[in-house]
PDB file of C-alpha atoms and ligand atoms in Angstrom:
ATOM      1  CA  UNK Z   1    -110.623 -41.382 -13.855  1.00 79.00           C
ATOM      2  CA  UNK Z   2    -111.364 -42.493 -17.386  1.00 95.00           C
ATOM      3  CA  UNK Z   3    -108.695 -43.541 -19.862  1.00 97.00           C
ATOM      4  CA  UNK Z   4    -108.523 -41.743 -23.191  1.00 98.00           C
ATOM      5  CA  UNK Z   5    -106.584 -42.206 -26.411  1.00 98.00           C
ATOM      6  CA  UNK Z   6    -104.289 -39.544 -27.821  1.00 98.00           C
ATOM      7  CA  UNK Z   7    -102.054 -40.037 -30.843  1.00 98.00           C
ATOM      8  CA  UNK Z   8    -101.239 -43.686 -30.287  1.00 97.00           C
ATOM      9  CA  UNK Z   9    -101.277 -43.748 -26.473  1.00 98.00           C
ATOM     10  CA  UNK Z  10    -103.794 -44.696 -23.830  1.00 98.00           C
ATOM     11  CA  UNK Z  11    -103.560 -42.398 -20.820  1.00 98.00           C
ATOM     12  CA  UNK Z  12    -105.663 -40.879 -18.010  1.00 98.00           C
ATOM     13  CA  UNK Z  13    -107.944 -38.178 -19.433  1.00 98.00           C
ATOM     14  CA  UNK Z  14    -106.652 -35.499 -17.020  1.00 97.00           C
ATOM     15  CA  UNK Z  15    -103.089 -35.950 -18.224  1.00 98.00           C
ATOM     16  CA  UNK Z  16    -103.810 -35.743 -21.982  1.00 98.00           C
ATOM     17  CA  UNK Z  17    -102.221 -32.672 -23.592  1.00 98.00           C
ATOM     18  CA  UNK Z  18    -102.149 -31.142 -27.071  1.00 98.00           C
ATOM     19  CA  UNK Z  19    -100.289 -28.171 -28.506  1.00 98.00           C
ATOM     20  CA  UNK Z  20    -101.940 -24.737 -28.320  1.00 98.00           C
ATOM     21  CA  UNK Z  21    -101.054 -24.500 -32.018  1.00 98.00           C
ATOM     22  CA  UNK Z  22    -103.316 -27.438 -32.822  1.00 98.00           C
ATOM     23  CA  UNK Z  23    -105.567 -26.324 -35.665  1.00 98.00           C
ATOM     24  CA  UNK Z  24    -108.510 -27.847 -33.822  1.00 98.00           C
ATOM     25  CA  UNK Z  25    -107.882 -25.309 -31.027  1.00 98.00           C
ATOM     26  CA  UNK Z  26    -106.954 -22.361 -33.256  1.00 98.00           C
ATOM     27  CA  UNK Z  27    -109.450 -22.794 -36.125  1.00 98.00           C
ATOM     28  CA  UNK Z  28    -111.890 -25.531 -35.096  1.00 98.00           C
ATOM     29  CA  UNK Z  29    -110.279 -27.372 -38.007  1.00 98.00           C
ATOM     30  CA  UNK Z  30    -111.389 -30.932 -37.372  1.00 98.00           C
ATOM     31  CA  UNK Z  31    -114.230 -33.430 -37.345  1.00 99.00           C
ATOM     32  CA  UNK Z  32    -115.687 -35.840 -34.795  1.00 99.00           C
ATOM     33  CA  UNK Z  33    -118.012 -38.739 -34.068  1.00 98.00           C
ATOM     34  CA  UNK Z  34    -120.040 -39.855 -31.064  1.00 98.00           C
ATOM     35  CA  UNK Z  35    -120.664 -43.623 -30.889  1.00 98.00           C
ATOM     36  CA  UNK Z  36    -122.919 -45.282 -28.295  1.00 97.00           C
ATOM     37  CA  UNK Z  37    -121.518 -48.463 -26.732  1.00 96.00           C
ATOM     38  CA  UNK Z  38    -123.483 -50.923 -24.630  1.00 93.00           C
ATOM     39  CA  UNK Z  39    -121.400 -53.328 -22.538  1.00 87.00           C
ATOM     40  CA  UNK Z  40    -118.560 -53.368 -25.073  1.00 91.00           C
ATOM     41  CA  UNK Z  41    -120.910 -53.590 -28.078  1.00 94.00           C
ATOM     42  CA  UNK Z  42    -120.746 -50.490 -30.296  1.00 96.00           C
ATOM     43  CA  UNK Z  43    -124.019 -49.619 -32.003  1.00 97.00           C
ATOM     44  CA  UNK Z  44    -123.675 -48.956 -35.767  1.00 97.00           C
ATOM     45  CA  UNK Z  45    -119.880 -48.615 -35.570  1.00 97.00           C
ATOM     46  CA  UNK Z  46    -119.416 -49.014 -39.325  1.00 97.00           C
ATOM     47  CA  UNK Z  47    -121.946 -46.250 -40.012  1.00 98.00           C
ATOM     48  CA  UNK Z  48    -120.127 -43.894 -37.617  1.00 98.00           C
ATOM     49  CA  UNK Z  49    -116.711 -44.747 -39.100  1.00 98.00           C
ATOM     50  CA  UNK Z  50    -118.099 -44.265 -42.611  1.00 98.00           C
ATOM     51  CA  UNK Z  51    -119.497 -40.854 -41.652  1.00 98.00           C
ATOM     52  CA  UNK Z  52    -116.139 -39.964 -40.056  1.00 98.00           C
ATOM     53  CA  UNK Z  53    -114.386 -40.916 -43.293  1.00 98.00           C
ATOM     54  CA  UNK Z  54    -116.870 -38.770 -45.254  1.00 98.00           C
ATOM     55  CA  UNK Z  55    -116.327 -35.784 -42.942  1.00 98.00           C
ATOM     56  CA  UNK Z  56    -112.529 -36.132 -43.258  1.00 98.00           C
ATOM     57  CA  UNK Z  57    -112.854 -36.380 -47.013  1.00 98.00           C
ATOM     58  CA  UNK Z  58    -115.066 -33.272 -47.108  1.00 98.00           C
ATOM     59  CA  UNK Z  59    -112.401 -31.195 -45.320  1.00 98.00           C
ATOM     60  CA  UNK Z  60    -109.580 -32.775 -47.377  1.00 98.00           C
ATOM     61  CA  UNK Z  61    -107.869 -34.256 -44.321  1.00 98.00           C
ATOM     62  CA  UNK Z  62    -106.439 -37.702 -45.163  1.00 98.00           C
ATOM     63  CA  UNK Z  63    -107.970 -40.384 -42.959  1.00 98.00           C
ATOM     64  CA  UNK Z  64    -105.202 -41.275 -40.479  1.00 98.00           C
ATOM     65  CA  UNK Z  65    -106.486 -44.838 -40.019  1.00 98.00           C
ATOM     66  CA  UNK Z  66    -107.901 -47.711 -41.995  1.00 97.00           C
ATOM     67  CA  UNK Z  67    -111.211 -49.190 -40.817  1.00 95.00           C
ATOM     68  CA  UNK Z  68    -109.422 -52.111 -39.036  1.00 94.00           C
ATOM     69  CA  UNK Z  69    -107.127 -49.592 -37.301  1.00 97.00           C
ATOM     70  CA  UNK Z  70    -110.144 -47.527 -36.206  1.00 97.00           C
ATOM     71  CA  UNK Z  71    -111.782 -50.687 -34.878  1.00 95.00           C
ATOM     72  CA  UNK Z  72    -108.628 -51.540 -32.906  1.00 95.00           C
ATOM     73  CA  UNK Z  73    -108.485 -48.000 -31.538  1.00 97.00           C
ATOM     74  CA  UNK Z  74    -112.149 -48.106 -30.479  1.00 97.00           C
ATOM     75  CA  UNK Z  75    -111.611 -51.499 -28.894  1.00 95.00           C
ATOM     76  CA  UNK Z  76    -108.517 -50.352 -27.007  1.00 95.00           C
ATOM     77  CA  UNK Z  77    -110.034 -47.218 -25.511  1.00 96.00           C
ATOM     78  CA  UNK Z  78    -113.355 -48.853 -24.634  1.00 95.00           C
ATOM     79  CA  UNK Z  79    -111.823 -51.907 -22.995  1.00 93.00           C
ATOM     80  CA  UNK Z  80    -109.401 -49.700 -21.032  1.00 94.00           C
ATOM     81  CA  UNK Z  81    -112.481 -48.362 -19.202  1.00 94.00           C
ATOM     82  CA  UNK Z  82    -115.048 -50.223 -17.083  1.00 90.00           C
ATOM     83  CA  UNK Z  83    -117.819 -51.806 -19.172  1.00 85.00           C
ATOM     84  CA  UNK Z  84    -121.055 -49.822 -19.019  1.00 86.00           C
ATOM     85  CA  UNK Z  85    -123.313 -47.730 -21.243  1.00 92.00           C
ATOM     86  CA  UNK Z  86    -120.944 -45.146 -22.661  1.00 94.00           C
ATOM     87  CA  UNK Z  87    -120.544 -42.845 -25.589  1.00 96.00           C
ATOM     88  CA  UNK Z  88    -117.211 -42.823 -27.349  1.00 98.00           C
ATOM     89  CA  UNK Z  89    -116.124 -39.426 -28.635  1.00 98.00           C
ATOM     90  CA  UNK Z  90    -113.585 -39.454 -31.472  1.00 98.00           C
ATOM     91  CA  UNK Z  91    -112.002 -36.264 -32.768  1.00 98.00           C
ATOM     92  CA  UNK Z  92    -109.517 -35.800 -35.598  1.00 99.00           C
ATOM     93  CA  UNK Z  93    -108.007 -32.376 -36.158  1.00 99.00           C
ATOM     94  CA  UNK Z  94    -105.495 -31.136 -38.719  1.00 98.00           C
ATOM     95  CA  UNK Z  95    -102.938 -31.080 -35.889  1.00 98.00           C
ATOM     96  CA  UNK Z  96    -100.344 -28.518 -34.813  1.00 98.00           C
ATOM     97  CA  UNK Z  97     -98.979 -26.020 -37.354  1.00 98.00           C
ATOM     98  CA  UNK Z  98     -97.943 -22.327 -37.425  1.00 98.00           C
ATOM     99  CA  UNK Z  99    -101.142 -20.249 -37.541  1.00 98.00           C
ATOM    100  CA  UNK Z 100    -102.152 -19.809 -41.167  1.00 98.00           C
ATOM    101  CA  UNK Z 101    -105.691 -20.119 -42.518  1.00 98.00           C
ATOM    102  CA  UNK Z 102    -104.492 -22.189 -45.467  1.00 98.00           C
ATOM    103  CA  UNK Z 103    -104.143 -25.807 -44.423  1.00 98.00           C
ATOM    104  CA  UNK Z 104    -100.631 -27.306 -44.283  1.00 97.00           C
ATOM    105  CA  UNK Z 105     -99.904 -29.551 -47.268  1.00 96.00           C
ATOM    106  CA  UNK Z 106     -98.642 -32.398 -45.081  1.00 97.00           C
ATOM    107  CA  UNK Z 107    -100.507 -32.227 -41.745  1.00 98.00           C
ATOM    108  CA  UNK Z 108     -99.840 -34.420 -38.710  1.00 98.00           C
ATOM    109  CA  UNK Z 109    -103.393 -35.025 -37.492  1.00 98.00           C
ATOM    110  CA  UNK Z 110    -104.290 -35.137 -33.832  1.00 99.00           C
ATOM    111  CA  UNK Z 111    -106.397 -38.208 -33.065  1.00 98.00           C
ATOM    112  CA  UNK Z 112    -108.223 -38.178 -29.751  1.00 98.00           C
ATOM    113  CA  UNK Z 113    -110.881 -40.434 -28.237  1.00 98.00           C
ATOM    114  CA  UNK Z 114    -112.573 -40.460 -24.831  1.00 98.00           C
ATOM    115  CA  UNK Z 115    -115.533 -42.147 -23.190  1.00 97.00           C
ATOM    116  CA  UNK Z 116    -118.383 -40.527 -21.235  1.00 95.00           C
ATOM    117  CA  UNK Z 117    -121.440 -41.952 -19.503  1.00 93.00           C
ATOM    118  CA  UNK Z 118    -124.302 -42.171 -22.023  1.00 89.00           C
ATOM    119  CA  UNK Z 119    -126.618 -40.341 -19.639  1.00 74.00           C
ATOM    120  CA  UNK Z 120    -124.346 -37.344 -19.112  1.00 60.00           C
ATOM    121  CA  UNK Z 121    -127.026 -34.870 -20.273  1.00 62.00           C
ATOM    122  CA  UNK Z 122    -130.229 -36.091 -18.613  1.00 65.00           C
ATOM    123  CA  UNK Z 123    -133.397 -34.117 -19.178  1.00 77.00           C
ATOM    124  CA  UNK Z 124    -136.855 -34.808 -17.769  1.00 84.00           C
ATOM    125  CA  UNK Z 125    -139.028 -36.287 -20.543  1.00 89.00           C
ATOM    126  CA  UNK Z 126    -140.891 -35.139 -22.559  1.00 95.00           C
ATOM    127  CA  UNK Z 127    -138.801 -32.060 -23.315  1.00 96.00           C
ATOM    128  CA  UNK Z 128    -139.579 -28.429 -24.062  1.00 97.00           C
ATOM    129  CA  UNK Z 129    -138.102 -26.932 -27.228  1.00 98.00           C
ATOM    130  CA  UNK Z 130    -137.785 -23.529 -28.840  1.00 98.00           C
ATOM    131  CA  UNK Z 131    -137.425 -22.547 -32.495  1.00 99.00           C
ATOM    132  CA  UNK Z 132    -134.443 -20.516 -33.671  1.00 99.00           C
ATOM    133  CA  UNK Z 133    -133.206 -19.271 -37.022  1.00 98.00           C
ATOM    134  CA  UNK Z 134    -130.674 -21.718 -38.455  1.00 98.00           C
ATOM    135  CA  UNK Z 135    -127.795 -19.329 -39.008  1.00 98.00           C
ATOM    136  CA  UNK Z 136    -125.210 -22.036 -39.785  1.00 98.00           C
ATOM    137  CA  UNK Z 137    -123.253 -22.551 -42.985  1.00 98.00           C
ATOM    138  CA  UNK Z 138    -124.269 -24.744 -45.930  1.00 98.00           C
ATOM    139  CA  UNK Z 139    -122.149 -27.807 -44.982  1.00 98.00           C
ATOM    140  CA  UNK Z 140    -124.043 -28.983 -41.901  1.00 98.00           C
ATOM    141  CA  UNK Z 141    -123.644 -32.515 -43.291  1.00 98.00           C
ATOM    142  CA  UNK Z 142    -119.993 -32.423 -42.135  1.00 98.00           C
ATOM    143  CA  UNK Z 143    -119.662 -33.398 -38.467  1.00 98.00           C
ATOM    144  CA  UNK Z 144    -117.261 -30.542 -37.779  1.00 98.00           C
ATOM    145  CA  UNK Z 145    -115.873 -29.671 -34.339  1.00 98.00           C
ATOM    146  CA  UNK Z 146    -116.500 -25.972 -35.041  1.00 98.00           C
ATOM    147  CA  UNK Z 147    -119.849 -26.005 -33.223  1.00 98.00           C
ATOM    148  CA  UNK Z 148    -120.184 -22.397 -32.072  1.00 98.00           C
ATOM    149  CA  UNK Z 149    -123.697 -21.902 -33.565  1.00 98.00           C
ATOM    150  CA  UNK Z 150    -124.842 -25.191 -31.997  1.00 98.00           C
ATOM    151  CA  UNK Z 151    -123.409 -24.083 -28.649  1.00 98.00           C
ATOM    152  CA  UNK Z 152    -125.326 -20.807 -28.966  1.00 98.00           C
ATOM    153  CA  UNK Z 153    -128.557 -22.649 -29.928  1.00 98.00           C
ATOM    154  CA  UNK Z 154    -128.398 -25.088 -27.016  1.00 98.00           C
ATOM    155  CA  UNK Z 155    -127.454 -22.328 -24.590  1.00 98.00           C
ATOM    156  CA  UNK Z 156    -130.406 -20.195 -25.763  1.00 98.00           C
ATOM    157  CA  UNK Z 157    -132.689 -23.210 -25.330  1.00 98.00           C
ATOM    158  CA  UNK Z 158    -131.352 -23.781 -21.831  1.00 97.00           C
ATOM    159  CA  UNK Z 159    -131.784 -20.101 -20.934  1.00 98.00           C
ATOM    160  CA  UNK Z 160    -135.422 -20.372 -22.081  1.00 98.00           C
ATOM    161  CA  UNK Z 161    -135.967 -23.413 -19.834  1.00 97.00           C
ATOM    162  CA  UNK Z 162    -135.977 -25.748 -22.859  1.00 97.00           C
ATOM    163  CA  UNK Z 163    -133.843 -28.753 -23.788  1.00 97.00           C
ATOM    164  CA  UNK Z 164    -133.396 -28.361 -27.530  1.00 98.00           C
ATOM    165  CA  UNK Z 165    -133.579 -25.692 -30.229  1.00 98.00           C
ATOM    166  CA  UNK Z 166    -135.416 -26.642 -33.435  1.00 99.00           C
ATOM    167  CA  UNK Z 167    -133.759 -24.848 -36.327  1.00 99.00           C
ATOM    168  CA  UNK Z 168    -135.607 -23.061 -39.099  1.00 99.00           C
ATOM    169  CA  UNK Z 169    -133.932 -22.031 -42.358  1.00 98.00           C
ATOM    170  CA  UNK Z 170    -135.979 -19.880 -44.757  1.00 98.00           C
ATOM    171  CA  UNK Z 171    -139.215 -21.127 -43.178  1.00 98.00           C
ATOM    172  CA  UNK Z 172    -138.200 -24.834 -43.259  1.00 98.00           C
ATOM    173  CA  UNK Z 173    -137.238 -27.155 -40.408  1.00 98.00           C
ATOM    174  CA  UNK Z 174    -133.680 -28.453 -40.659  1.00 99.00           C
ATOM    175  CA  UNK Z 175    -132.730 -30.256 -37.417  1.00 99.00           C
ATOM    176  CA  UNK Z 176    -132.057 -29.689 -33.720  1.00 98.00           C
ATOM    177  CA  UNK Z 177    -128.894 -28.132 -32.291  1.00 98.00           C
ATOM    178  CA  UNK Z 178    -127.593 -31.669 -31.660  1.00 98.00           C
ATOM    179  CA  UNK Z 179    -130.367 -33.950 -32.932  1.00 98.00           C
ATOM    180  CA  UNK Z 180    -132.522 -34.808 -35.941  1.00 98.00           C
ATOM    181  CA  UNK Z 181    -136.248 -34.132 -35.835  1.00 99.00           C
ATOM    182  CA  UNK Z 182    -139.312 -36.233 -36.698  1.00 98.00           C
ATOM    183  CA  UNK Z 183    -142.886 -34.892 -36.767  1.00 98.00           C
ATOM    184  CA  UNK Z 184    -146.344 -36.408 -37.130  1.00 96.00           C
ATOM    185  CA  UNK Z 185    -148.421 -34.334 -39.506  1.00 94.00           C
ATOM    186  CA  UNK Z 186    -151.451 -35.378 -41.597  1.00 91.00           C
ATOM    187  CA  UNK Z 187    -151.195 -38.818 -40.013  1.00 92.00           C
ATOM    188  CA  UNK Z 188    -147.679 -39.390 -41.444  1.00 97.00           C
ATOM    189  CA  UNK Z 189    -144.274 -39.574 -39.783  1.00 98.00           C
ATOM    190  CA  UNK Z 190    -142.047 -37.073 -41.552  1.00 98.00           C
ATOM    191  CA  UNK Z 191    -138.419 -36.007 -41.283  1.00 98.00           C
ATOM    192  CA  UNK Z 192    -136.397 -33.579 -43.400  1.00 98.00           C
ATOM    193  CA  UNK Z 193    -134.463 -35.311 -46.222  1.00 98.00           C
ATOM    194  CA  UNK Z 194    -130.672 -35.564 -46.293  1.00 98.00           C
ATOM    195  CA  UNK Z 195    -129.131 -32.334 -47.554  1.00 98.00           C
ATOM    196  CA  UNK Z 196    -126.197 -30.059 -46.875  1.00 98.00           C
ATOM    197  CA  UNK Z 197    -128.351 -28.383 -44.181  1.00 98.00           C
ATOM    198  CA  UNK Z 198    -128.601 -31.345 -41.805  1.00 98.00           C
ATOM    199  CA  UNK Z 199    -126.273 -33.929 -40.317  1.00 98.00           C
ATOM    200  CA  UNK Z 200    -127.138 -37.375 -41.704  1.00 98.00           C
ATOM    201  CA  UNK Z 201    -127.856 -38.756 -38.235  1.00 98.00           C
ATOM    202  CA  UNK Z 202    -127.092 -42.427 -37.688  1.00 98.00           C
ATOM    203  CA  UNK Z 203    -130.093 -42.754 -35.336  1.00 98.00           C
ATOM    204  CA  UNK Z 204    -132.317 -40.986 -37.859  1.00 98.00           C
ATOM    205  CA  UNK Z 205    -131.235 -43.373 -40.589  1.00 98.00           C
ATOM    206  CA  UNK Z 206    -131.659 -46.454 -38.380  1.00 97.00           C
ATOM    207  CA  UNK Z 207    -135.202 -45.344 -37.512  1.00 97.00           C
ATOM    208  CA  UNK Z 208    -136.094 -44.652 -41.161  1.00 98.00           C
ATOM    209  CA  UNK Z 209    -134.771 -48.117 -42.097  1.00 96.00           C
ATOM    210  CA  UNK Z 210    -136.457 -49.847 -39.147  1.00 95.00           C
ATOM    211  CA  UNK Z 211    -139.848 -48.432 -40.150  1.00 96.00           C
ATOM    212  CA  UNK Z 212    -139.509 -49.011 -43.897  1.00 96.00           C
ATOM    213  CA  UNK Z 213    -142.353 -51.120 -45.264  1.00 96.00           C
ATOM    214  CA  UNK Z 214    -144.379 -50.814 -42.036  1.00 95.00           C
ATOM    215  CA  UNK Z 215    -147.547 -48.790 -41.478  1.00 95.00           C
ATOM    216  CA  UNK Z 216    -145.281 -46.198 -39.824  1.00 97.00           C
ATOM    217  CA  UNK Z 217    -142.985 -45.755 -42.851  1.00 97.00           C
ATOM    218  CA  UNK Z 218    -141.233 -42.378 -42.641  1.00 98.00           C
ATOM    219  CA  UNK Z 219    -141.718 -39.764 -45.353  1.00 98.00           C
ATOM    220  CA  UNK Z 220    -138.437 -37.908 -45.951  1.00 98.00           C
ATOM    221  CA  UNK Z 221    -139.743 -34.531 -47.018  1.00 98.00           C
ATOM    222  CA  UNK Z 222    -139.425 -30.813 -46.391  1.00 98.00           C
ATOM    223  CA  UNK Z 223    -141.352 -29.644 -43.300  1.00 98.00           C
ATOM    224  CA  UNK Z 224    -142.394 -26.003 -42.986  1.00 98.00           C
ATOM    225  CA  UNK Z 225    -142.272 -24.134 -39.694  1.00 98.00           C
ATOM    226  CA  UNK Z 226    -146.094 -23.925 -39.790  1.00 98.00           C
ATOM    227  CA  UNK Z 227    -146.343 -27.686 -40.213  1.00 98.00           C
ATOM    228  CA  UNK Z 228    -143.906 -28.181 -37.325  1.00 98.00           C
ATOM    229  CA  UNK Z 229    -145.907 -25.911 -35.015  1.00 97.00           C
ATOM    230  CA  UNK Z 230    -149.166 -27.663 -35.947  1.00 96.00           C
ATOM    231  CA  UNK Z 231    -147.719 -31.192 -35.606  1.00 97.00           C
ATOM    232  CA  UNK Z 232    -149.472 -33.760 -33.412  1.00 96.00           C
ATOM    233  CA  UNK Z 233    -146.188 -35.218 -32.203  1.00 97.00           C
ATOM    234  CA  UNK Z 234    -142.534 -34.292 -32.512  1.00 98.00           C
ATOM    235  CA  UNK Z 235    -139.465 -36.209 -31.386  1.00 97.00           C
ATOM    236  CA  UNK Z 236    -135.708 -35.879 -31.551  1.00 98.00           C
ATOM    237  CA  UNK Z 237    -133.123 -38.527 -32.373  1.00 98.00           C
ATOM    238  CA  UNK Z 238    -129.437 -38.784 -31.507  1.00 97.00           C
ATOM    239  CA  UNK Z 239    -126.902 -41.467 -30.694  1.00 97.00           C
ATOM    240  CA  UNK Z 240    -126.675 -40.424 -27.060  1.00 95.00           C
ATOM    241  CA  UNK Z 241    -130.417 -40.165 -26.330  1.00 94.00           C
ATOM    242  CA  UNK Z 242    -132.106 -42.411 -28.936  1.00 95.00           C
ATOM    243  CA  UNK Z 243    -135.668 -40.995 -29.302  1.00 96.00           C
ATOM    244  CA  UNK Z 244    -136.733 -38.054 -27.144  1.00 96.00           C
ATOM    245  CA  UNK Z 245    -140.385 -36.945 -27.133  1.00 96.00           C
ATOM    246  CA  UNK Z 246    -141.126 -33.223 -27.388  1.00 97.00           C
ATOM    247  CA  UNK Z 247    -143.833 -31.728 -25.156  1.00 96.00           C
ATOM    248  CA  UNK Z 248    -143.857 -28.155 -26.393  1.00 97.00           C
ATOM    249  CA  UNK Z 249    -142.467 -25.724 -28.949  1.00 98.00           C
ATOM    250  CA  UNK Z 250    -141.996 -22.067 -28.036  1.00 98.00           C
ATOM    251  CA  UNK Z 251    -144.141 -22.560 -24.919  1.00 97.00           C
ATOM    252  CA  UNK Z 252    -147.104 -24.130 -26.778  1.00 97.00           C
ATOM    253  CA  UNK Z 253    -148.028 -27.747 -26.002  1.00 96.00           C
ATOM    254  CA  UNK Z 254    -148.218 -30.055 -29.025  1.00 94.00           C
ATOM    255  CA  UNK Z 255    -151.519 -31.425 -30.349  1.00 80.00           C
ATOM    256  CA  UNK Z 256    -151.162 -34.858 -28.742  1.00 75.00           C
ATOM    257  CA  UNK Z 257    -149.951 -35.287 -25.172  1.00 80.00           C
ATOM    258  CA  UNK Z 258    -146.303 -36.298 -25.221  1.00 82.00           C
ATOM    259  CA  UNK Z 259    -145.158 -38.998 -25.420  1.00 91.00           C
ATOM    260  CA  UNK Z 260    -147.886 -39.572 -28.011  1.00 92.00           C
ATOM    261  CA  UNK Z 261    -149.256 -42.902 -29.260  1.00 94.00           C
ATOM    262  CA  UNK Z 262    -147.115 -42.973 -32.394  1.00 95.00           C
ATOM    263  CA  UNK Z 263    -143.986 -42.144 -30.404  1.00 95.00           C
ATOM    264  CA  UNK Z 264    -144.692 -45.018 -27.986  1.00 95.00           C
ATOM    265  CA  UNK Z 265    -145.235 -47.474 -30.834  1.00 95.00           C
ATOM    266  CA  UNK Z 266    -142.193 -46.326 -32.783  1.00 96.00           C
ATOM    267  CA  UNK Z 267    -139.924 -46.292 -29.715  1.00 95.00           C
ATOM    268  CA  UNK Z 268    -140.878 -49.832 -28.877  1.00 95.00           C
ATOM    269  CA  UNK Z 269    -140.207 -50.881 -32.500  1.00 94.00           C
ATOM    270  CA  UNK Z 270    -136.867 -49.024 -32.464  1.00 96.00           C
ATOM    271  CA  UNK Z 271    -135.833 -50.578 -29.135  1.00 95.00           C
ATOM    272  CA  UNK Z 272    -136.555 -54.094 -30.411  1.00 95.00           C
ATOM    273  CA  UNK Z 273    -134.770 -53.366 -33.698  1.00 95.00           C
ATOM    274  CA  UNK Z 274    -131.743 -52.006 -31.836  1.00 95.00           C
ATOM    275  CA  UNK Z 275    -131.660 -54.929 -29.406  1.00 95.00           C
ATOM    276  CA  UNK Z 276    -131.794 -57.383 -32.317  1.00 95.00           C
ATOM    277  CA  UNK Z 277    -128.919 -55.550 -34.005  1.00 94.00           C
ATOM    278  CA  UNK Z 278    -126.816 -55.365 -30.844  1.00 94.00           C
ATOM    279  CA  UNK Z 279    -126.914 -59.117 -30.229  1.00 93.00           C
ATOM    280  CA  UNK Z 280    -125.285 -59.602 -33.635  1.00 94.00           C
ATOM    281  CA  UNK Z 281    -122.393 -57.285 -32.679  1.00 93.00           C
ATOM    282  CA  UNK Z 282    -119.349 -59.059 -31.268  1.00 89.00           C
ATOM    283  CA  UNK Z 283    -118.143 -57.460 -28.027  1.00 89.00           C
ATOM    284  CA  UNK Z 284    -114.935 -55.516 -28.486  1.00 86.00           C
ATOM    285  CA  UNK Z 285    -111.779 -57.527 -27.876  1.00 71.00           C
ATOM    286  CA  UNK Z 286    -109.412 -57.016 -25.012  1.00 52.00           C
ATOM    287  CA  UNK Z 287    -106.814 -54.298 -25.345  1.00 42.00           C
ATOM    288  CA  UNK Z 288    -105.128 -54.359 -28.746  1.00 47.00           C
ATOM    289  CA  UNK Z 289    -101.991 -52.774 -30.115  1.00 44.00           C
ATOM    290  CA  UNK Z 290    -102.690 -49.504 -31.862  1.00 50.00           C
ATOM    291  CA  UNK Z 291    -100.460 -48.143 -34.551  1.00 50.00           C
ATOM    292  CA  UNK Z 292     -99.685 -44.427 -34.473  1.00 49.00           C
ATOM    293  CA  UNK Z 293    -101.479 -42.375 -37.105  1.00 49.00           C
ATOM    294  CA  UNK Z 294     -99.388 -42.075 -40.237  1.00 47.00           C
ATOM    295  CA  UNK Z 295     -97.783 -38.618 -40.180  1.00 42.00           C
TER     296      UNK Z 295
HETATM  297  N1  PDD K   1    -124.752 -34.996 -32.088  1.00 64.33           N
HETATM  298  N2  PDD K   1    -127.682 -33.269 -35.855  1.00 64.33           N
HETATM  299  C1  PDD K   1    -126.694 -32.687 -35.154  1.00 64.33           C
HETATM  300  C2  PDD K   1    -126.353 -31.269 -35.440  1.00 64.33           C
HETATM  301  C3  PDD K   1    -126.003 -33.424 -34.181  1.00 64.33           C
HETATM  302  O1  PDD K   1    -124.997 -32.839 -33.495  1.00 64.33           O
HETATM  303  C4  PDD K   1    -126.370 -34.765 -33.917  1.00 64.33           C
HETATM  304  C5  PDD K   1    -125.694 -35.620 -32.882  1.00 64.33           C
HETATM  305  C6  PDD K   1    -127.414 -35.333 -34.675  1.00 64.33           C
HETATM  306  C7  PDD K   1    -127.834 -36.772 -34.499  1.00 64.33           C
HETATM  307  O2  PDD K   1    -126.891 -37.632 -35.103  1.00 64.33           O
HETATM  308  P1  PDD K   1    -126.635 -39.119 -34.563  1.00 64.33           P
HETATM  309  O3  PDD K   1    -127.932 -39.820 -34.565  1.00 64.33           O
HETATM  310  O4  PDD K   1    -125.675 -39.683 -35.547  1.00 64.33           O
HETATM  311  O5  PDD K   1    -126.055 -39.022 -33.179  1.00 64.33           O
HETATM  312  C8  PDD K   1    -128.043 -34.559 -35.644  1.00 64.33           C
HETATM  313  C9  PDD K   1    -123.933 -35.748 -31.160  1.00 64.33           C
HETATM  314  C10 PDD K   1    -124.689 -36.719 -30.305  1.00 64.33           C
HETATM  315  C11 PDD K   1    -123.059 -34.773 -30.386  1.00 64.33           C
HETATM  316  O6  PDD K   1    -122.641 -33.798 -30.998  1.00 64.33           O
HETATM  317  O7  PDD K   1    -122.779 -35.015 -29.213  1.00 64.33           O
END
């Protein structure tokens, strides 16, 4: 059984317990991160911790740890489990408090982290997708644990025999239920720009950076639903799946057979870029002492 971290302790996942009054349980009042780790080497850890800090800031929940403390926490939970390709899930909620919509002035956050196999949601590639109306709020840039719309999107995709839902807001592509989206249209690789309607995906940003200055430079621009449906190639990005080629949208095959030529080229570039980055990452140290979050 895997070992998780809860409020300063490492313990078997099945024995971890939180209060039913935890605001994460009652209100979905919390934020999270998912960090891929390859044989004790976290990929883009600083970027994930920076996004976590931004999400906490956006919901006015004081960050319970400094960056060195987060690093020690990540190291402790990862090295308490067998080395392999894993994703580390970190969640911070506003903690237990009497039920009241208004946030407590002085919360005691709940800090939880667990590992899962990176391939826990396999799907045969390339994947089928559907389009759905993006009915979420206007702060999709916060990585909030309140994911009910995303759960509904992914479940609708699954019920339709698809892997992912591509979300459309007012006629424009935003992102997937749990991924960012890239398209090839007019011979250019395009992805929607950062805004309050998409999560600033770490994988998305790594890919945009990796391709900068190359013939495959990504254009960060608005993409209409019509442009999406007429695209030659489409792919999804996320920390748990890297790049995933899309075969069809709403039952219609894309212009180029998936995985298309641009996808193959870009994936190979991305894989090399990622490998080169990973060798510069020091493996996490053996178990370290973790200080309890400041209450
Ligand atoms: N989700 N957009 C949404 C809504 C997401 O939930 C995710 C990832 C992404 C891609 O972000 P990144 O490249 O940083 O993983 C975009 C994670 C994997 C999850 O919720 O499990």
